[in-house]
Each structure stands twice: as C-alpha cells, then as structure tokens.
Amino acid sequence: MTTPQKTALITGANKGIGKETARRLAALGITVLIGARDAERGEAAAEELRADGGDVRFVPLDVTDETSVQAAAKHIDATFGRLDILVNNAGIAAGQQAPSEVSAATVRQVYETNVFGVVAVTHAMLPLLRRSGAARIVNMSSELGSLAHMADPGSPWSAYTSILLPYCSSKSALNAITVLYANELRAEGILVNAVSPGYCATDLNRHTGIRTAEEGAAVAVDLATAGEDGPTGAFLTEDGPIPW
C-alpha cells in the first residue's frame, strides 16, 4: 500500500535532537517513524509524542546492524509504500584524546554509526524515497566536521578538534558523503543536505551544550520540509552555510 500522508524516518530519535525533530515534524502533520535500537525507549518516545497529537510510531532500527536496517526498510515498505523524509540523526562520540593517542578501534567504532550507518540506512531507504514526489535526506553533521575550522588554530572550535579525532573526522566524512549523494540524486529531485544543530545540551556532550535540543532541531526540520527550490549538497546551520 501507499499512503497519501508524508512519512519521515529519523534514526536515533528516542531522545535529544532526534526526538525534537520528530516532535516538530509530527506537528506539521507528517507521520514520523522513530528509529531506535532500544525498544523500550523507542516506544516511550513515540508514546510521549503521540500525546501531543502527532502520528508517531516506533521502528526498531540499529544503524550498525544490516539485518536491522533491512528489516526496517521492509516494514516501511509494507506499511507505507514509500518514504518522503530521511533524517540520519543517530551518532556517537568517543576517544576524547589527542589524535596520536586514539586507537584505530575507537575510530572504527565511531565510524560504524556516524558514517557506515548513514550509508547503510540511506542505501536501504533509497528505493522508498524514490517513490516520493519530493524526497528529502538530512544528515546530522556538526561544525566540528568543518575542515576549514579544523585547519584554523584560532577558531573557537580548535580546542575540540584537537581532542576529538574520531568524531570530527567522521562528520567530515559524512559531509563528503552528503555531497556525493546530492550530486547523484539532484536530477531526481531528491535534496540531500548536511546540517549542524549547534552546540546543544544532549547526552552526546553530557548536557554541556548552550543550546536546547529543540533549537538544534530547527535546521533539520527546515531542510526536511524544503520546497523544490531548496538547496542540495549544502552544509548549513540556521544562520546559513558552513565552510567545508
């Protein structure tokens, strides 16, 4: 079956920026699928957002598990027949050490979620996205993935880029992936962008951020609902482009 109402899948959406993105998209009348590894937390988040009046549902999804990814794609296909919005939000951070002290295993662990997980989910969902009249893919990146910021010792991000090799480099890789998908899918009308929510207080940074998760979700929602004249292959905050 194919449903007339727009459907969005958000990975890692049981908390933080992902959940707030789900809340805002649901408020726009979009059916939102909360992808999460933990069933109890995923169901609880969906129930909370349904209490606000939205059509929000939990979908089991571990982006690092190919079987889980394929099962989620089959479920969405059978239930909705297509997917209109994909927000690759799931992400982790590890290895807060000098680059010379970080092991390859730690880098690999972060890349499994932040990079390979995005590729796995996007690959699995593309057949469904291609059935949409105006599909949108939003990849949750970070200004810490900007090579321009990393190369500038005077930038306000330099203190973080000197100790977060796995996270920062994974977001740089995600930015490159975003551009490559955007280039391929542009002719099909599928817009693909990377966004930075800013330094938001979430579990990722032990709630040390200066912005709220709700504030961080705004740019993802804007790009997820952009019109046909919206950007593609861009790296954006609420205030505009970020240098690559």
Short mmCIF file of C-alpha atoms in Angstrom, two decimals:
data_model
loop_
_atom_site.label_atom_id
_atom_site.label_comp_id
_atom_site.label_asym_id
_atom_site.label_seq_id
_atom_site.Cartn_x
_atom_site.Cartn_y
_atom_site.Cartn_z
CA MET A 1 0.00 0.00 0.00
CA THR A 2 1.00 3.61 -0.49
CA THR A 3 -0.32 6.21 1.94
CA PRO A 4 -1.09 9.81 0.90
CA GLN A 5 0.34 11.33 4.08
CA LYS A 6 4.03 12.16 4.17
CA THR A 7 6.21 9.81 6.18
CA ALA A 8 9.56 10.59 7.83
CA LEU A 9 12.12 8.26 9.36
CA ILE A 10 14.52 9.66 11.95
CA THR A 11 17.35 7.48 13.22
CA GLY A 12 18.39 7.70 16.86
CA ALA A 13 15.16 9.55 17.60
CA ASN A 14 14.27 8.29 21.06
CA LYS A 15 15.99 11.28 22.70
CA GLY A 16 17.73 14.60 22.18
CA ILE A 17 17.76 16.38 18.84
CA GLY A 18 16.28 13.37 17.06
CA LYS A 19 13.22 13.33 19.30
CA GLU A 20 12.72 17.08 18.98
CA THR A 21 12.99 16.78 15.20
CA ALA A 22 10.32 14.09 15.37
CA ARG A 23 8.13 16.30 17.55
CA ARG A 24 8.32 19.23 15.12
CA LEU A 25 7.73 17.15 12.00
CA ALA A 26 4.75 15.43 13.63
CA ALA A 27 3.30 18.82 14.49
CA LEU A 28 3.32 19.57 10.75
CA GLY A 29 1.06 16.58 10.11
CA ILE A 30 3.79 14.21 8.97
CA THR A 31 3.76 10.58 10.08
CA VAL A 32 7.03 10.17 11.97
CA LEU A 33 8.86 6.91 12.48
CA ILE A 34 11.20 6.92 15.45
CA GLY A 35 14.13 4.66 14.70
CA ALA A 36 15.88 3.43 17.83
CA ARG A 37 17.89 0.41 18.99
CA ASP A 38 16.20 0.16 22.37
CA ALA A 39 12.56 -0.90 22.02
CA GLU A 40 11.51 0.34 25.44
CA ARG A 41 12.99 3.79 24.91
CA GLY A 42 11.74 3.99 21.36
CA GLU A 43 8.19 3.10 22.32
CA ALA A 44 8.28 5.54 25.24
CA ALA A 45 9.41 8.38 22.98
CA ALA A 46 6.72 7.59 20.42
CA GLU A 47 4.06 7.45 23.13
CA GLU A 48 5.20 10.81 24.51
CA LEU A 49 4.95 12.46 21.10
CA ARG A 50 1.60 10.85 20.32
CA ALA A 51 0.30 12.52 23.48
CA ASP A 52 0.97 15.81 21.70
CA GLY A 53 -1.41 14.72 18.96
CA GLY A 54 1.05 13.53 16.33
CA ASP A 55 1.12 10.30 14.35
CA VAL A 56 4.38 8.94 15.73
CA ARG A 57 5.45 5.30 15.65
CA PHE A 58 8.46 3.32 16.79
CA VAL A 59 10.51 1.30 14.31
CA PRO A 60 13.30 -0.95 15.63
CA LEU A 61 16.49 0.21 13.96
CA ASP A 62 20.14 -0.28 14.79
CA VAL A 63 22.07 1.55 12.07
CA THR A 64 25.15 -0.61 12.68
CA ASP A 65 23.24 -3.85 12.05
CA GLU A 66 22.50 -4.59 8.39
CA THR A 67 19.77 -7.07 9.30
CA SER A 68 18.02 -4.45 11.43
CA VAL A 69 18.33 -1.85 8.67
CA GLN A 70 16.85 -4.16 6.05
CA ALA A 71 14.02 -5.18 8.38
CA ALA A 72 13.14 -1.52 8.96
CA ALA A 73 13.08 -0.86 5.22
CA LYS A 74 10.79 -3.86 4.63
CA HIS A 75 8.46 -2.72 7.40
CA ILE A 76 8.20 0.80 5.98
CA ASP A 77 7.60 -0.59 2.50
CA ALA A 78 4.83 -2.91 3.69
CA THR A 79 3.17 -0.29 5.90
CA PHE A 80 3.52 2.92 3.91
CA GLY A 81 4.77 2.03 0.45
CA ARG A 82 7.25 4.90 0.35
CA LEU A 83 9.34 7.27 2.44
CA ASP A 84 9.36 11.05 2.00
CA ILE A 85 11.94 12.20 4.54
CA LEU A 86 15.03 10.53 5.97
CA VAL A 87 16.90 12.21 8.80
CA ASN A 88 20.16 10.43 9.56
CA ASN A 89 20.46 11.63 13.13
CA ALA A 90 22.00 8.70 15.02
CA GLY A 91 25.51 9.50 16.15
CA ILE A 92 28.08 8.75 18.83
CA ALA A 93 31.30 10.27 20.13
CA ALA A 94 34.31 8.53 21.67
CA GLY A 95 38.04 8.90 22.05
CA GLN A 96 38.43 12.30 23.71
CA GLN A 97 42.21 12.19 23.46
CA ALA A 98 44.98 13.72 21.39
CA PRO A 99 44.92 12.27 17.86
CA SER A 100 48.17 10.40 18.47
CA GLU A 101 46.59 8.57 21.41
CA VAL A 102 43.41 7.39 19.71
CA SER A 103 43.31 3.78 18.56
CA ALA A 104 42.06 2.62 15.19
CA ALA A 105 39.46 0.53 17.03
CA THR A 106 37.97 3.66 18.61
CA VAL A 107 37.83 5.45 15.27
CA ARG A 108 36.23 2.40 13.70
CA GLN A 109 33.60 2.29 16.44
CA VAL A 110 32.54 5.88 15.80
CA TYR A 111 32.54 5.44 12.03
CA GLU A 112 30.28 2.39 12.30
CA THR A 113 27.46 4.66 13.47
CA ASN A 114 28.32 8.10 12.10
CA VAL A 115 29.45 7.08 8.61
CA PHE A 116 28.77 3.45 7.70
CA GLY A 117 25.41 3.55 9.44
CA VAL A 118 24.35 6.51 7.33
CA VAL A 119 25.39 4.72 4.15
CA ALA A 120 23.58 1.53 5.17
CA VAL A 121 20.34 3.30 6.05
CA THR A 122 20.39 5.59 3.02
CA HIS A 123 21.08 2.67 0.69
CA ALA A 124 18.22 0.66 2.16
CA MET A 125 15.74 3.55 2.12
CA LEU A 126 16.52 4.96 -1.33
CA PRO A 127 14.07 2.72 -3.20
CA LEU A 128 11.34 4.02 -0.88
CA LEU A 129 12.50 7.63 -1.16
CA ARG A 130 12.45 7.38 -4.95
CA ARG A 131 8.71 6.68 -4.76
CA SER A 132 8.13 10.06 -3.11
CA GLY A 133 7.32 13.08 -5.20
CA ALA A 134 9.78 15.25 -3.29
CA ALA A 135 12.08 13.22 -1.06
CA ARG A 136 14.47 14.89 1.36
CA ILE A 137 17.55 13.48 3.10
CA VAL A 138 19.04 15.37 6.02
CA ASN A 139 22.33 14.25 7.55
CA MET A 140 23.01 15.48 11.07
CA SER A 141 26.57 16.75 10.95
CA SER A 142 28.48 19.24 13.10
CA GLU A 143 30.56 22.35 12.69
CA LEU A 144 33.32 20.22 14.20
CA GLY A 145 33.39 18.39 10.87
CA SER A 146 34.41 21.53 9.00
CA LEU A 147 37.96 21.15 7.64
CA ALA A 148 38.19 24.93 7.49
CA HIS A 149 37.51 25.16 11.22
CA MET A 150 39.88 22.31 12.00
CA ALA A 151 42.68 23.93 9.98
CA ASP A 152 42.32 27.26 11.79
CA PRO A 153 44.09 27.19 15.19
CA GLY A 154 42.35 30.46 16.05
CA SER A 155 38.82 29.14 15.51
CA PRO A 156 36.52 28.71 18.52
CA TRP A 157 36.30 25.00 17.65
CA SER A 158 40.05 24.35 17.77
CA ALA A 159 40.00 23.21 21.40
CA TYR A 160 37.58 20.43 20.45
CA THR A 161 39.07 19.46 17.11
CA SER A 162 42.41 18.77 18.81
CA ILE A 163 40.93 16.04 21.04
CA LEU A 164 38.02 14.59 19.05
CA LEU A 165 39.66 12.86 16.09
CA PRO A 166 37.03 10.09 15.70
CA TYR A 167 34.01 12.38 15.96
CA CYS A 168 35.33 15.32 13.93
CA SER A 169 36.70 13.20 11.11
CA SER A 170 33.52 11.13 10.99
CA LYS A 171 31.50 14.29 10.43
CA SER A 172 33.91 15.41 7.71
CA ALA A 173 33.38 12.04 6.04
CA LEU A 174 29.61 12.45 6.44
CA ASN A 175 29.81 15.83 4.72
CA ALA A 176 31.62 14.26 1.76
CA ILE A 177 29.02 11.50 1.56
CA THR A 178 26.27 14.14 1.60
CA VAL A 179 27.74 15.91 -1.43
CA LEU A 180 28.16 12.67 -3.37
CA TYR A 181 24.56 11.59 -2.74
CA ALA A 182 23.34 15.09 -3.61
CA ASN A 183 25.20 15.02 -6.91
CA GLU A 184 23.71 11.67 -7.89
CA LEU A 185 20.15 12.38 -6.77
CA ARG A 186 19.82 16.01 -7.87
CA ALA A 187 18.30 15.08 -11.23
CA GLU A 188 15.64 13.00 -9.46
CA GLY A 189 14.54 15.95 -7.31
CA ILE A 190 15.82 14.37 -4.09
CA LEU A 191 17.50 17.03 -1.98
CA VAL A 192 20.36 15.91 0.27
CA ASN A 193 21.95 18.22 2.83
CA ALA A 194 24.13 18.17 5.92
CA VAL A 195 23.16 20.33 8.87
CA SER A 196 24.75 21.42 12.12
CA PRO A 197 22.38 21.87 15.06
CA GLY A 198 24.95 23.84 17.04
CA TYR A 199 26.28 23.03 20.49
CA CYS A 200 23.13 21.57 22.04
CA ALA A 201 22.79 20.06 25.51
CA THR A 202 22.41 16.33 24.83
CA ASP A 203 23.69 13.02 26.13
CA LEU A 204 26.42 13.20 23.48
CA ASN A 205 28.16 16.03 25.36
CA ARG A 206 26.85 15.21 28.86
CA HIS A 207 24.42 18.12 28.53
CA THR A 208 27.14 20.78 28.47
CA GLY A 209 25.78 22.46 25.33
CA ILE A 210 24.47 26.02 25.34
CA ARG A 211 21.51 25.39 23.03
CA THR A 212 18.46 23.23 23.58
CA ALA A 213 17.71 20.12 21.57
CA GLU A 214 14.56 21.84 20.32
CA GLU A 215 16.63 24.74 18.98
CA GLY A 216 19.01 22.29 17.35
CA ALA A 217 16.18 20.51 15.56
CA ALA A 218 15.03 23.63 13.73
CA VAL A 219 17.53 23.50 10.86
CA ALA A 220 16.88 19.78 10.26
CA VAL A 221 13.14 20.42 10.05
CA ASP A 222 13.67 23.32 7.65
CA LEU A 223 15.69 21.16 5.27
CA ALA A 224 13.43 18.13 5.68
CA THR A 225 10.46 20.21 4.52
CA ALA A 226 12.23 22.39 1.94
CA GLY A 227 10.45 23.10 -1.33
CA GLU A 228 11.69 22.13 -4.76
CA ASP A 229 13.76 25.31 -4.84
CA GLY A 230 15.58 24.29 -1.65
CA PRO A 231 19.33 23.70 -1.52
CA THR A 232 21.05 20.39 -2.09
CA GLY A 233 24.63 19.37 -1.39
CA ALA A 234 24.90 22.09 1.25
CA PHE A 235 26.31 22.23 4.79
CA LEU A 236 24.11 24.54 6.83
CA THR A 237 23.19 25.98 10.19
CA GLU A 238 20.14 28.10 10.90
CA ASP A 239 22.26 31.11 10.01
CA GLY A 240 23.47 29.86 6.65
CA PRO A 241 26.31 27.87 5.05
CA ILE A 242 29.26 26.48 7.00
CA PRO A 243 32.68 26.38 5.32
CA TRP A 244 33.60 22.86 4.30
#
